[in-house]
């Protein structure tokens, strides 16, 4: 039996909570939700709030990301989110340069996996894995779709070589 027999319900739960928090129109609410579900501490929330402000206002968030990454008592999710932002700094990756705001929001969306009520999996681990998956998806999404458009669709989706 699958570890995730309720994937559709988990998807609905994650989407519901994320949309609810987006509608609040405050970045801070994402962090508060993840504090209760994924192990962020009050200091994490404060420092990630500043990271978000820097990302959205000017994109220069490397120093704040490094501060969070290097704090010995930072939660796993705080380090994961900061590491993603740090890695997306200009010239830090071979991936195409995506919009850092979108990558951060993709990471937060993925971290909401911790709200999906998936049994036998702890929220902090799910949040970290989801954050990585969400960030990679956003970071490489446009590149991927462009690469796919370079070949006929029938060739791309064919299941035989």
Short mmCIF file of C-alpha atoms in Angstrom, two decimals:
data_model
loop_
_atom_site.label_atom_id
_atom_site.label_comp_id
_atom_site.label_asym_id
_atom_site.label_seq_id
_atom_site.Cartn_x
_atom_site.Cartn_y
_atom_site.Cartn_z
CA UNK A 1 0.00 0.00 0.00
CA UNK A 2 1.17 3.52 -0.76
CA UNK A 3 2.56 5.75 1.97
CA UNK A 4 0.26 8.43 0.61
CA UNK A 5 -3.18 6.87 0.00
CA UNK A 6 -4.84 10.22 0.67
CA UNK A 7 -2.75 12.31 -1.75
CA UNK A 8 -5.82 14.06 -3.14
CA UNK A 9 -7.00 15.04 0.34
CA UNK A 10 -3.51 16.21 1.27
CA UNK A 11 -3.36 18.29 -1.93
CA UNK A 12 -6.68 19.90 -1.05
CA UNK A 13 -5.56 20.62 2.51
CA UNK A 14 -2.25 22.17 1.44
CA UNK A 15 -3.94 24.29 -1.23
CA UNK A 16 -6.68 25.40 1.16
CA UNK A 17 -4.27 26.58 3.86
CA UNK A 18 -1.94 28.28 1.39
CA UNK A 19 -4.76 30.13 -0.38
CA UNK A 20 -6.20 31.15 2.99
CA UNK A 21 -2.87 32.66 3.99
CA UNK A 22 -2.32 34.36 0.62
CA UNK A 23 -5.72 36.00 0.96
CA UNK A 24 -4.59 37.50 4.27
CA UNK A 25 -2.14 39.54 2.17
CA UNK A 26 0.68 39.23 4.69
CA UNK A 27 3.86 37.21 4.16
CA UNK A 28 4.01 36.88 7.92
CA UNK A 29 0.93 34.63 7.99
CA UNK A 30 2.73 31.95 6.00
CA UNK A 31 5.45 31.91 8.62
CA UNK A 32 2.96 31.77 11.48
CA UNK A 33 1.23 28.79 9.89
CA UNK A 34 4.55 27.05 9.43
CA UNK A 35 5.53 27.85 13.01
CA UNK A 36 2.63 25.80 14.26
CA UNK A 37 2.87 23.02 11.65
CA UNK A 38 6.52 22.72 10.70
CA UNK A 39 8.61 23.69 13.69
CA UNK A 40 9.60 27.29 12.98
CA UNK A 41 10.61 29.14 16.13
CA UNK A 42 9.72 32.73 16.97
CA UNK A 43 13.26 33.77 16.01
CA UNK A 44 12.92 31.86 12.72
CA UNK A 45 9.67 33.69 11.98
CA UNK A 46 11.29 37.05 12.69
CA UNK A 47 14.39 36.37 10.60
CA UNK A 48 12.50 34.72 7.74
CA UNK A 49 10.13 37.70 7.74
CA UNK A 50 13.13 39.94 7.17
CA UNK A 51 14.40 37.55 4.48
CA UNK A 52 11.03 37.78 2.73
CA UNK A 53 11.04 41.58 2.98
CA UNK A 54 14.48 41.74 1.39
CA UNK A 55 13.56 39.31 -1.37
CA UNK A 56 10.40 41.18 -2.26
CA UNK A 57 11.81 44.69 -1.95
CA UNK A 58 15.16 44.41 -3.67
CA UNK A 59 16.22 40.82 -4.16
CA UNK A 60 19.40 41.34 -2.11
CA UNK A 61 18.87 38.77 0.59
CA UNK A 62 22.14 36.81 0.63
CA UNK A 63 23.41 38.23 3.93
CA UNK A 64 20.14 37.55 5.73
CA UNK A 65 19.97 34.05 4.25
CA UNK A 66 23.53 33.37 5.43
CA UNK A 67 22.68 34.64 8.89
CA UNK A 68 19.79 32.18 9.17
CA UNK A 69 21.75 29.29 7.64
CA UNK A 70 24.59 29.80 10.09
CA UNK A 71 22.51 30.21 13.25
CA UNK A 72 23.11 27.01 15.25
CA UNK A 73 19.60 26.90 16.72
CA UNK A 74 17.70 27.65 13.50
CA UNK A 75 15.03 25.09 12.69
CA UNK A 76 15.47 22.73 9.77
CA UNK A 77 12.83 24.54 7.74
CA UNK A 78 14.37 27.96 8.40
CA UNK A 79 17.74 26.65 7.22
CA UNK A 80 16.11 25.03 4.18
CA UNK A 81 14.32 28.22 3.13
CA UNK A 82 17.41 30.36 3.73
CA UNK A 83 19.59 27.89 1.83
CA UNK A 84 17.24 28.02 -1.16
CA UNK A 85 17.32 31.82 -1.23
CA UNK A 86 21.09 31.82 -0.77
CA UNK A 87 21.53 29.31 -3.60
CA UNK A 88 19.44 31.43 -5.94
CA UNK A 89 21.74 34.42 -5.52
CA UNK A 90 23.18 35.70 -8.80
CA UNK A 91 26.00 33.46 -10.06
CA UNK A 92 25.41 30.90 -7.28
CA UNK A 93 23.84 28.24 -9.46
CA UNK A 94 23.99 26.88 -12.95
CA UNK A 95 20.18 26.93 -13.14
CA UNK A 96 18.57 29.66 -15.23
CA UNK A 97 18.05 32.80 -13.15
CA UNK A 98 14.43 32.69 -11.98
CA UNK A 99 12.52 35.38 -10.14
CA UNK A 100 13.63 34.99 -6.51
CA UNK A 101 10.21 36.09 -5.23
CA UNK A 102 8.58 33.24 -7.13
CA UNK A 103 11.16 30.74 -5.91
CA UNK A 104 10.62 31.79 -2.30
CA UNK A 105 6.85 31.50 -2.68
CA UNK A 106 7.29 28.11 -4.36
CA UNK A 107 9.37 26.99 -1.40
CA UNK A 108 6.71 28.22 1.02
CA UNK A 109 3.99 26.50 -0.98
CA UNK A 110 5.94 23.26 -0.83
CA UNK A 111 6.55 23.68 2.91
CA UNK A 112 2.79 23.63 3.39
CA UNK A 113 3.05 19.90 2.72
CA UNK A 114 3.40 19.76 6.50
CA UNK A 115 -0.25 20.85 6.75
CA UNK A 116 -1.49 17.95 4.63
CA UNK A 117 -2.12 15.52 7.48
CA UNK A 118 0.05 12.79 5.98
CA UNK A 119 0.24 9.98 8.55
CA UNK A 120 3.56 8.49 9.68
CA UNK A 121 5.54 11.52 8.45
CA UNK A 122 6.56 14.40 10.68
CA UNK A 123 5.65 17.96 9.72
CA UNK A 124 9.15 19.47 9.83
CA UNK A 125 10.59 16.84 7.46
CA UNK A 126 7.67 17.14 5.08
CA UNK A 127 8.02 20.93 5.15
CA UNK A 128 11.72 20.79 4.24
CA UNK A 129 11.23 18.28 1.44
CA UNK A 130 8.22 20.16 0.13
CA UNK A 131 10.11 23.47 0.21
CA UNK A 132 12.92 22.02 -1.88
CA UNK A 133 10.49 20.49 -4.38
CA UNK A 134 8.45 23.69 -4.62
CA UNK A 135 11.50 25.87 -5.14
CA UNK A 136 13.01 23.60 -7.79
CA UNK A 137 9.69 23.41 -9.61
CA UNK A 138 9.38 27.18 -9.76
CA UNK A 139 13.07 27.78 -10.49
CA UNK A 140 13.12 25.38 -13.42
CA UNK A 141 9.51 25.65 -14.59
CA UNK A 142 9.97 28.18 -17.39
CA UNK A 143 13.20 26.55 -18.54
CA UNK A 144 11.49 23.16 -18.61
CA UNK A 145 8.48 24.32 -20.57
CA UNK A 146 10.70 26.15 -23.05
CA UNK A 147 12.85 23.03 -23.55
CA UNK A 148 9.75 20.91 -24.07
CA UNK A 149 8.44 23.37 -26.68
CA UNK A 150 11.58 22.77 -28.76
CA UNK A 151 10.39 19.31 -29.83
CA UNK A 152 7.07 18.16 -31.23
CA UNK A 153 4.71 17.36 -28.36
CA UNK A 154 3.94 13.90 -29.75
CA UNK A 155 7.66 13.10 -29.56
CA UNK A 156 8.02 14.42 -26.04
CA UNK A 157 5.11 12.42 -24.59
CA UNK A 158 5.82 9.22 -26.53
CA UNK A 159 6.54 6.36 -24.12
CA UNK A 160 8.74 4.32 -26.45
CA UNK A 161 12.21 5.27 -27.69
#
